[in-house]
Short mmCIF file of C-alpha atoms and ligand atoms in Angstrom, two decimals:
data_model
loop_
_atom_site.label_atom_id
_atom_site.label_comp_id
_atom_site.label_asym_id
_atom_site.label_seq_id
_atom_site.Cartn_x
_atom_site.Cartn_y
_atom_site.Cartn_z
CA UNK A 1 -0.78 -18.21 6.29
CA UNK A 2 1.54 -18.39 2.95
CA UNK A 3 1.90 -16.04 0.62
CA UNK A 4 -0.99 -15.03 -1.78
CA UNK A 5 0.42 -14.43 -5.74
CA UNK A 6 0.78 -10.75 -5.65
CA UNK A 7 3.09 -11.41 -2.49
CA UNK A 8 5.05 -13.80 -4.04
CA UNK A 9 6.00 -11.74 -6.97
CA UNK A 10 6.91 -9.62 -4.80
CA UNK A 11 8.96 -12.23 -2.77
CA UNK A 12 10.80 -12.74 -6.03
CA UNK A 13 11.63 -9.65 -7.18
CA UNK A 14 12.55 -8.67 -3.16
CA UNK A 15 14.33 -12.25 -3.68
CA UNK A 16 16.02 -11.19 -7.14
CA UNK A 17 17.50 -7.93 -5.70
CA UNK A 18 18.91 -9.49 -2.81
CA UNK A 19 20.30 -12.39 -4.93
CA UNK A 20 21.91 -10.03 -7.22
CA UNK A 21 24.24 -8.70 -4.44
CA UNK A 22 23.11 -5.84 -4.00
CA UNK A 23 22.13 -3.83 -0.46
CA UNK A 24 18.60 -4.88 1.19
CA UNK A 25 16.72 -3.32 3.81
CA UNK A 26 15.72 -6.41 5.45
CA UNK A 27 14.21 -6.72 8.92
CA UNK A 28 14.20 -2.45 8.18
CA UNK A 29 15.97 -0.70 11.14
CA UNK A 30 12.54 1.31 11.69
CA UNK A 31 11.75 -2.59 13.04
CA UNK A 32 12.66 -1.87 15.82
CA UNK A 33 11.20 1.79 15.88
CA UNK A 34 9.54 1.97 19.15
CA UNK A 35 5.49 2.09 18.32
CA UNK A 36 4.94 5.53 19.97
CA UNK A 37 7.28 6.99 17.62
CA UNK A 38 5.94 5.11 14.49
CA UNK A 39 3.45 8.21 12.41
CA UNK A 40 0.43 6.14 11.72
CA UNK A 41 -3.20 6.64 9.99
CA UNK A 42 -6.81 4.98 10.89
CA UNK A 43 -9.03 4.61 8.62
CA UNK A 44 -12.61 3.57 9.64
CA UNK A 45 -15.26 2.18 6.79
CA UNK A 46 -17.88 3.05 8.71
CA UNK A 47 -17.58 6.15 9.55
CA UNK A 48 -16.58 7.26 6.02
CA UNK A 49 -19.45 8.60 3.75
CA UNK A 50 -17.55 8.57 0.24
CA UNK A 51 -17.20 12.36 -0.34
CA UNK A 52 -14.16 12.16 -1.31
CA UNK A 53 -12.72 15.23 -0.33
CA UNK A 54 -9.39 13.47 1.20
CA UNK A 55 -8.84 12.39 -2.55
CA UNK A 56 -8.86 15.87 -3.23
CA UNK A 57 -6.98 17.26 -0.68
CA UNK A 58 -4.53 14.67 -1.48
CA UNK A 59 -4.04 15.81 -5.28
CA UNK A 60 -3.66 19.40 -3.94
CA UNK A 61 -1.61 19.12 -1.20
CA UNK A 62 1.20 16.96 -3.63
CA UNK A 63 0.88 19.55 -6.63
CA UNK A 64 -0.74 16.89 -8.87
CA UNK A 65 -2.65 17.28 -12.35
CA UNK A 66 -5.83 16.03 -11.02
CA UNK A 67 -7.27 13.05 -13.49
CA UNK A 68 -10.31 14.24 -15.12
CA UNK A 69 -9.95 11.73 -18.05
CA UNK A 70 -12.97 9.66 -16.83
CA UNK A 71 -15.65 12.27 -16.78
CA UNK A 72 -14.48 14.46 -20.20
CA UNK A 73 -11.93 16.93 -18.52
CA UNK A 74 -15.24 18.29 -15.80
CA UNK A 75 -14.13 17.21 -13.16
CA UNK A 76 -11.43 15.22 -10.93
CA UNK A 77 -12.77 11.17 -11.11
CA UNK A 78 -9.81 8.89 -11.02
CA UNK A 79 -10.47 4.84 -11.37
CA UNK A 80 -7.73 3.95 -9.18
CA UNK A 81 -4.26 4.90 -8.00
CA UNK A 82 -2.47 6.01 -10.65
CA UNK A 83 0.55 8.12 -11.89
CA UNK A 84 -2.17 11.56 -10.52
CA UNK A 85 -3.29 9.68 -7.94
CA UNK A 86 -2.08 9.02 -4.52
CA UNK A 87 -5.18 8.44 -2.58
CA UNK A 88 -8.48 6.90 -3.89
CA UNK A 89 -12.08 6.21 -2.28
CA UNK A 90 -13.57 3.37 -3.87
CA UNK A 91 -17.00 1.80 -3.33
CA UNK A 92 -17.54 -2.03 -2.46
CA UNK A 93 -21.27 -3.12 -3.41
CA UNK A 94 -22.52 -6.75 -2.57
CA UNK A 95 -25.05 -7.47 -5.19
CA UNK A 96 -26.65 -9.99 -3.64
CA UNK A 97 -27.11 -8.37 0.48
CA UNK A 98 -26.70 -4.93 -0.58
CA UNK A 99 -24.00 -4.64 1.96
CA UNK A 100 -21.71 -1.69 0.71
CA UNK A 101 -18.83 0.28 2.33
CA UNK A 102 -16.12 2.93 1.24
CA UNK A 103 -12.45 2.11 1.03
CA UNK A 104 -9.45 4.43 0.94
CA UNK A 105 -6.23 3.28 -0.50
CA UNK A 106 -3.05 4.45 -0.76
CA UNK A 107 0.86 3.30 0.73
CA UNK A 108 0.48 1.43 3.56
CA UNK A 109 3.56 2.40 5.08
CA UNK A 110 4.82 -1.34 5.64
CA UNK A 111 7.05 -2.03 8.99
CA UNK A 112 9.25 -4.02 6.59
CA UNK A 113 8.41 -2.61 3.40
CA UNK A 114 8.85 -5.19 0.29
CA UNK A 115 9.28 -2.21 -1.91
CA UNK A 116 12.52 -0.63 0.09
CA UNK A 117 14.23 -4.54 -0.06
CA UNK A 118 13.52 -4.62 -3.30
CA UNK A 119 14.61 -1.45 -4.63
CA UNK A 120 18.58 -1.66 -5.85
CA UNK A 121 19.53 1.68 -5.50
CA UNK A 122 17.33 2.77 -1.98
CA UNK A 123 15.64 5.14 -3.79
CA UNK A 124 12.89 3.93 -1.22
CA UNK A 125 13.46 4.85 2.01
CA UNK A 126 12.04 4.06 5.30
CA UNK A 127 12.28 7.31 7.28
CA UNK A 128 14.48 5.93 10.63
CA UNK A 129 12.23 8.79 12.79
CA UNK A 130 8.89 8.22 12.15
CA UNK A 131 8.82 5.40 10.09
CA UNK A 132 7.32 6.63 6.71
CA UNK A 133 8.00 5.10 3.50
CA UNK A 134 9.20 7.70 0.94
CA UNK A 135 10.53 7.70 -3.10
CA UNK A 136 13.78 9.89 -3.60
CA UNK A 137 13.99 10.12 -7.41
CA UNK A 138 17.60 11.40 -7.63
CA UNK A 139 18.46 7.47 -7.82
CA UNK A 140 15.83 6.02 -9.28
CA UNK A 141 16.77 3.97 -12.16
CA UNK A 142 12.77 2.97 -13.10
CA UNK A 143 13.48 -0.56 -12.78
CA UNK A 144 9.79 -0.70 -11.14
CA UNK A 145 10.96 -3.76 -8.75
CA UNK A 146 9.16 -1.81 -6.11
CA UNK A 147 5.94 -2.24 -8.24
CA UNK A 148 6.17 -5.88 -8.43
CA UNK A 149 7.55 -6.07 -4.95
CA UNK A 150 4.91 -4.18 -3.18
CA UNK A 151 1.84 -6.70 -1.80
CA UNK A 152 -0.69 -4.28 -1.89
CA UNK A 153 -0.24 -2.98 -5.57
CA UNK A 154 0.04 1.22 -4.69
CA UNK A 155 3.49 2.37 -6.58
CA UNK A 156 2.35 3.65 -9.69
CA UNK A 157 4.76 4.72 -12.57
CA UNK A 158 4.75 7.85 -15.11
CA UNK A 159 4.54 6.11 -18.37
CA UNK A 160 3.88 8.81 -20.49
CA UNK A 161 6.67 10.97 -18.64
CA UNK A 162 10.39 11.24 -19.88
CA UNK A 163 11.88 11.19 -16.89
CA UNK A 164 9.13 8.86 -15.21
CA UNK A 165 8.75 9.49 -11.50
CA UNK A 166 7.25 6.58 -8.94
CA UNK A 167 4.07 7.98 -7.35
CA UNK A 168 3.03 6.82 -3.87
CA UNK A 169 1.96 8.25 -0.78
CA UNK A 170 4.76 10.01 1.15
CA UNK A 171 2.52 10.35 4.35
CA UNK A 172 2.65 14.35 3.49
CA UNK A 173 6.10 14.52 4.63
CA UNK A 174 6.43 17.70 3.35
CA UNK A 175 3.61 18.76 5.37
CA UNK A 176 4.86 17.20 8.49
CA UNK A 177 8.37 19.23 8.07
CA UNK A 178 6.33 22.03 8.61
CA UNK A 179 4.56 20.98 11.69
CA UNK A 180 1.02 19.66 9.67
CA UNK A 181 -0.87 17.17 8.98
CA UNK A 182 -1.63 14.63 6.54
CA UNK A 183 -3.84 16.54 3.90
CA UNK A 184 -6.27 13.71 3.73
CA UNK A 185 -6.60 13.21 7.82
CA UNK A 186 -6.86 17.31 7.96
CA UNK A 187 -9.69 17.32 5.16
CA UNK A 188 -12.17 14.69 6.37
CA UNK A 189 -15.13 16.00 7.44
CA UNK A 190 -16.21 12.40 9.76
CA UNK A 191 -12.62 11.86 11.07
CA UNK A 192 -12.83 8.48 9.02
CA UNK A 193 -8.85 8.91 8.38
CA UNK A 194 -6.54 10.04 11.63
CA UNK A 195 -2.92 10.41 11.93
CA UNK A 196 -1.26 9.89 15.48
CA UNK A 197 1.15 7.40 16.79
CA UNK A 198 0.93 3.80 15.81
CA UNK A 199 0.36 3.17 19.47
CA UNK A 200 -2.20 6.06 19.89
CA UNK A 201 -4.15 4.62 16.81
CA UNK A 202 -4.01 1.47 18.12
CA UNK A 203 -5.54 2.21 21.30
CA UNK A 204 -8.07 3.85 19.56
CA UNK A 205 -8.79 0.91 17.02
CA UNK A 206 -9.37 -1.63 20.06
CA UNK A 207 -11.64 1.27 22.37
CA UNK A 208 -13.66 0.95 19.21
CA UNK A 209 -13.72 -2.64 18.61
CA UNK A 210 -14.67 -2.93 22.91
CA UNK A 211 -17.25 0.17 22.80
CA UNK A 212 -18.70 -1.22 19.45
CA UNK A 213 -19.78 -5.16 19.59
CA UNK A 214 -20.48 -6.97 16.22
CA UNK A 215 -19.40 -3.91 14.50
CA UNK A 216 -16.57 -4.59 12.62
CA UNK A 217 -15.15 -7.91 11.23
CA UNK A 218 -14.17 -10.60 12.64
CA UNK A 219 -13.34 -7.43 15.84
CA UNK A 220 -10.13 -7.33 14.00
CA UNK A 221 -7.43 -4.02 12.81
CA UNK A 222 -6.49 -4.96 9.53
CA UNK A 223 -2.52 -4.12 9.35
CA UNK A 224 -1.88 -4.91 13.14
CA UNK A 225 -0.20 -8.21 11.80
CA UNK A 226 -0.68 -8.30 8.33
CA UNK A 227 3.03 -8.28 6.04
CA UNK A 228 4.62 -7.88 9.21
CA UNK A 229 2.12 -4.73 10.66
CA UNK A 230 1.75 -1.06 8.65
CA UNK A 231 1.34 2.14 9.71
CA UNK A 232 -1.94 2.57 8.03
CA UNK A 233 -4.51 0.94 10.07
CA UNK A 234 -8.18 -0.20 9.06
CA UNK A 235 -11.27 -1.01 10.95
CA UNK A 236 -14.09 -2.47 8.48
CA UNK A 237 -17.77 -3.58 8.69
CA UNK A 238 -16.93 -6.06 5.69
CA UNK A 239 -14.15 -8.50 5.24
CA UNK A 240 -10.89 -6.39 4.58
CA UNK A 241 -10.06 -9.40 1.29
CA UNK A 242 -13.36 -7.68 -0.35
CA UNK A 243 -12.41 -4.26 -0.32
CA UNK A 244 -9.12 -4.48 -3.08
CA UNK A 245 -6.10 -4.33 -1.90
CA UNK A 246 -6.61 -5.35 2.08
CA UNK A 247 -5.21 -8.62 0.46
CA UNK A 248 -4.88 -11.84 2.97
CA UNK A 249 -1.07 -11.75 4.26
CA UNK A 250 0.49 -13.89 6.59
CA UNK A 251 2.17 -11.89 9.85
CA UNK A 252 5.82 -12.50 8.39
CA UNK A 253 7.10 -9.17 6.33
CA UNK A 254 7.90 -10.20 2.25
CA UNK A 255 11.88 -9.71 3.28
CA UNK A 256 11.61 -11.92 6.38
CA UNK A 257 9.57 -14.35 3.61
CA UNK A 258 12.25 -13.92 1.02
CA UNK A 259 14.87 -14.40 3.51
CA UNK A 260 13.55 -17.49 4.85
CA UNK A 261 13.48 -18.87 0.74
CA UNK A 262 17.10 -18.13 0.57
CA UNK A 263 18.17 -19.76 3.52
CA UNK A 264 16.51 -22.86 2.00
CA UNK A 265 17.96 -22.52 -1.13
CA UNK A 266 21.42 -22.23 0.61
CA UNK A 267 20.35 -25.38 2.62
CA UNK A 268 19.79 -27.26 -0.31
CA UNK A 269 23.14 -26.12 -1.67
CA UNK A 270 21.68 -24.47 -4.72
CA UNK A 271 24.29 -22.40 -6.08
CA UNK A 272 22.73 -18.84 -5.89
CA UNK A 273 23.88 -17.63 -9.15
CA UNK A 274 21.49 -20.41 -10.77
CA UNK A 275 18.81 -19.26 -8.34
CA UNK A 276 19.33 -15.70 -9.14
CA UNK A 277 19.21 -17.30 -13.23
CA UNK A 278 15.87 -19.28 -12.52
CA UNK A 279 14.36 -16.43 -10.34
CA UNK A 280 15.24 -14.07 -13.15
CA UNK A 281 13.60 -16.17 -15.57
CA UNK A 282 10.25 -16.59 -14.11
CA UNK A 283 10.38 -12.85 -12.93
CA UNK A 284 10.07 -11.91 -16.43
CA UNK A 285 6.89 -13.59 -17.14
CA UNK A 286 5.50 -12.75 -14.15
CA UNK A 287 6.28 -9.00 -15.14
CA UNK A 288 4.05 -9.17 -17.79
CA UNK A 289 1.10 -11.10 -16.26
CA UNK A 290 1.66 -8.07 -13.67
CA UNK A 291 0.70 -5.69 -15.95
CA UNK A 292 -2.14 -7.82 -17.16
CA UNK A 293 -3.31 -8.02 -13.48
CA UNK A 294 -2.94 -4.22 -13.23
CA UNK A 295 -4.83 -3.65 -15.90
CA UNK A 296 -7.74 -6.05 -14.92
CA UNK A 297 -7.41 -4.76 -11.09
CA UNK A 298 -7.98 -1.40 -12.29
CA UNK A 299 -11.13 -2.13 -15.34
CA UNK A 300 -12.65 -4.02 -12.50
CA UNK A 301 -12.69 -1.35 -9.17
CA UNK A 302 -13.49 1.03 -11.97
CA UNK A 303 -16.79 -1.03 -12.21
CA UNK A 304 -17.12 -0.04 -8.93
CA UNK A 305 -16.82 3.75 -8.32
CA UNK A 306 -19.44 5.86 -7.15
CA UNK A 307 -19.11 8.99 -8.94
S1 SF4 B 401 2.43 -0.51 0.72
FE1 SF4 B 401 3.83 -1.07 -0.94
S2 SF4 B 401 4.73 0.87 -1.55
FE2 SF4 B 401 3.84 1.22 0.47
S3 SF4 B 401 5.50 0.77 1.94
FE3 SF4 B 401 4.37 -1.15 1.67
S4 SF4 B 401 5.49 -2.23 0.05
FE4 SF4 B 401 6.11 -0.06 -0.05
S1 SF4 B 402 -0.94 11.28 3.60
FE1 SF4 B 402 -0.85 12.92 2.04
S2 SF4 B 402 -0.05 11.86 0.22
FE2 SF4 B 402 -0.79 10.26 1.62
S3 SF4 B 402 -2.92 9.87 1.03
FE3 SF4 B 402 -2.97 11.40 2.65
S4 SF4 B 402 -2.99 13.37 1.57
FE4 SF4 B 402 -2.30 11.83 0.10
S1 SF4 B 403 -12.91 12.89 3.45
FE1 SF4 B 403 -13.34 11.37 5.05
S2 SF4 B 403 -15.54 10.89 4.81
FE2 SF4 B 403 -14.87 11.93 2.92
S3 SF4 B 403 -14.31 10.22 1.55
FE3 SF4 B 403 -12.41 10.86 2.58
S4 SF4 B 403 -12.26 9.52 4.36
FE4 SF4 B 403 -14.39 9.36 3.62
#
């Protein structure tokens, strides 16, 4: 399967970084992380019932202001991910059938994560342990190719900050160092988000799948293969595509994708200061219909929310 548009900007700007010389992670090291040592998360749509407590949990356990803009300052009723939000529930309604389900987003924790390739000063890391994908701010230089980069749209940035941080998920690593869990996995009251071992979870996902015929779509894990496999795993009743940002991707990471474009640019001889020029170029105007699409992505799940 090629690449859908969000994963091709984010081919380009993993492309631009790498063209302008400067150190990728591709094909990460944490590759070739053996699967039992890989920290991983479940989530299951149908065993979720919306309450919304791992969102929550999540804004408590990272210290965050929790976003109370929506609903007058009452209470905590973010639209999407944003710069207070690492971890969202949103609600998918089919008008027509009626057919609805619960979502939770939030980093996926990529194998080959676009967002580390892309970043010029690996202030994203890929933790060589376990696996997780974490910010370090002490280099950041808010370039925001990590935004653009990433396929499923979760880095958010502090606009209205000074010193602007990138806010993602960080798989509670601060947690794990002292010998918890994810805040979000420990919260739930249905265990509709585990943490365990990407091979662990994976078991699990496929006992389900076998114990549960017709169940879920298509019987398939969504992040098994998808951008090269992440360690947040979903089993859904509905098509993944419908539910935001479980976007179509082929099984070939965005570096392996963006390495495979260079090599074909080198075949063809194109010098790869003019690519870097060209890529440039268009990156620019893709920046800005990125924030459009931002903006649109976020007006339109807002539609959606159950409050
Ligand atoms: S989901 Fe995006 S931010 Fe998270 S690891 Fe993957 S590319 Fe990076
Ligand atoms: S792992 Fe931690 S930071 Fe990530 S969504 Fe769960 S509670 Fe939030
Ligand atoms: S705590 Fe569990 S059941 Fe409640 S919204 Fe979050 S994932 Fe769903």
């Amino acid at each position: 399967m090629g690449l859908n548009r969000r994963a091709a900007l984010g081919a380009m700007a993993t492309g631009a970084a790498a063209m302008a010389g400067v150190q990728t992670a591709k094909a990460n090291d944490a590759k070739i992380l053996p699967q039992n040592k890989m920290v991983a998360m479940l989530y299951d749509t149908t065993l979720c019932i919306g309450c919304k407590a791992c969102v929550s949990a999540c804004s408590e356990a990272n210290g965050l202001t929790p976003d109370t803009g929506e609903s007058g300052g009452i209470y905590q009723m973010p639209k999407y991910l944003n710069d207070k939000t690492k971890n969202i529930i949103k609600l998918y309604v089919d008008e027509k059938t009626g057919l609805r389900s619960y979502v939770k987003a939030q980093c996926m924790h990529c194998i080959d994560p676009a967002c580390v390739a892309a970043c010029p000063m690996a202030a994203l890391q890929k933790n060589p342990v376990n696996g997780v994908v974490t910010w370090d701010g002490t280099t950041c230089l808010g370039c925001r190719y990590c935004q653009i980069a990433c396929p499923f749209n979760i880095p958010k940035f502090e606009w209205t900050e000074f010193n602007p941080k990138i806010v993602k998920c960080q798989f509670c690593d601060h947690r794990m160092a002292e010998g918890k869990g994810p805040a979000c996995c420990e919260v739930c009251p249905r265990e509709a988000v585990i943490y365990g071992t990407r091979e662990e979870l994976l078991k699990v996902a496929r006992k389900r799948i076998a114990d549960n015929p017709g169940k879920y779509f298509e019987d398939r894990i969504y992040g098994e293969e998808e951008a090269g496999g992440t360690q947040v795993l979903y089993l859904t009743h509905v098509e993944p595509q419908l539910l935001g940002h479980l976007v179509p991707l082929g099984k070939r990471s965005i570096p392996e994708e963006v390495e495979s474009v260079q090599n074909t640019l080198y075949m063809g001889f194109l010098s790869p200061i003019i690519a870097y020029a060209a890529l440039t170029s268009v990156l620019k105007k893709r920046w800005q219909e990125h924030e459009q699409e931002a903006k649109h992505i976020e007006e339109q799940t807002g539609l959606k929310e159950q409050l």
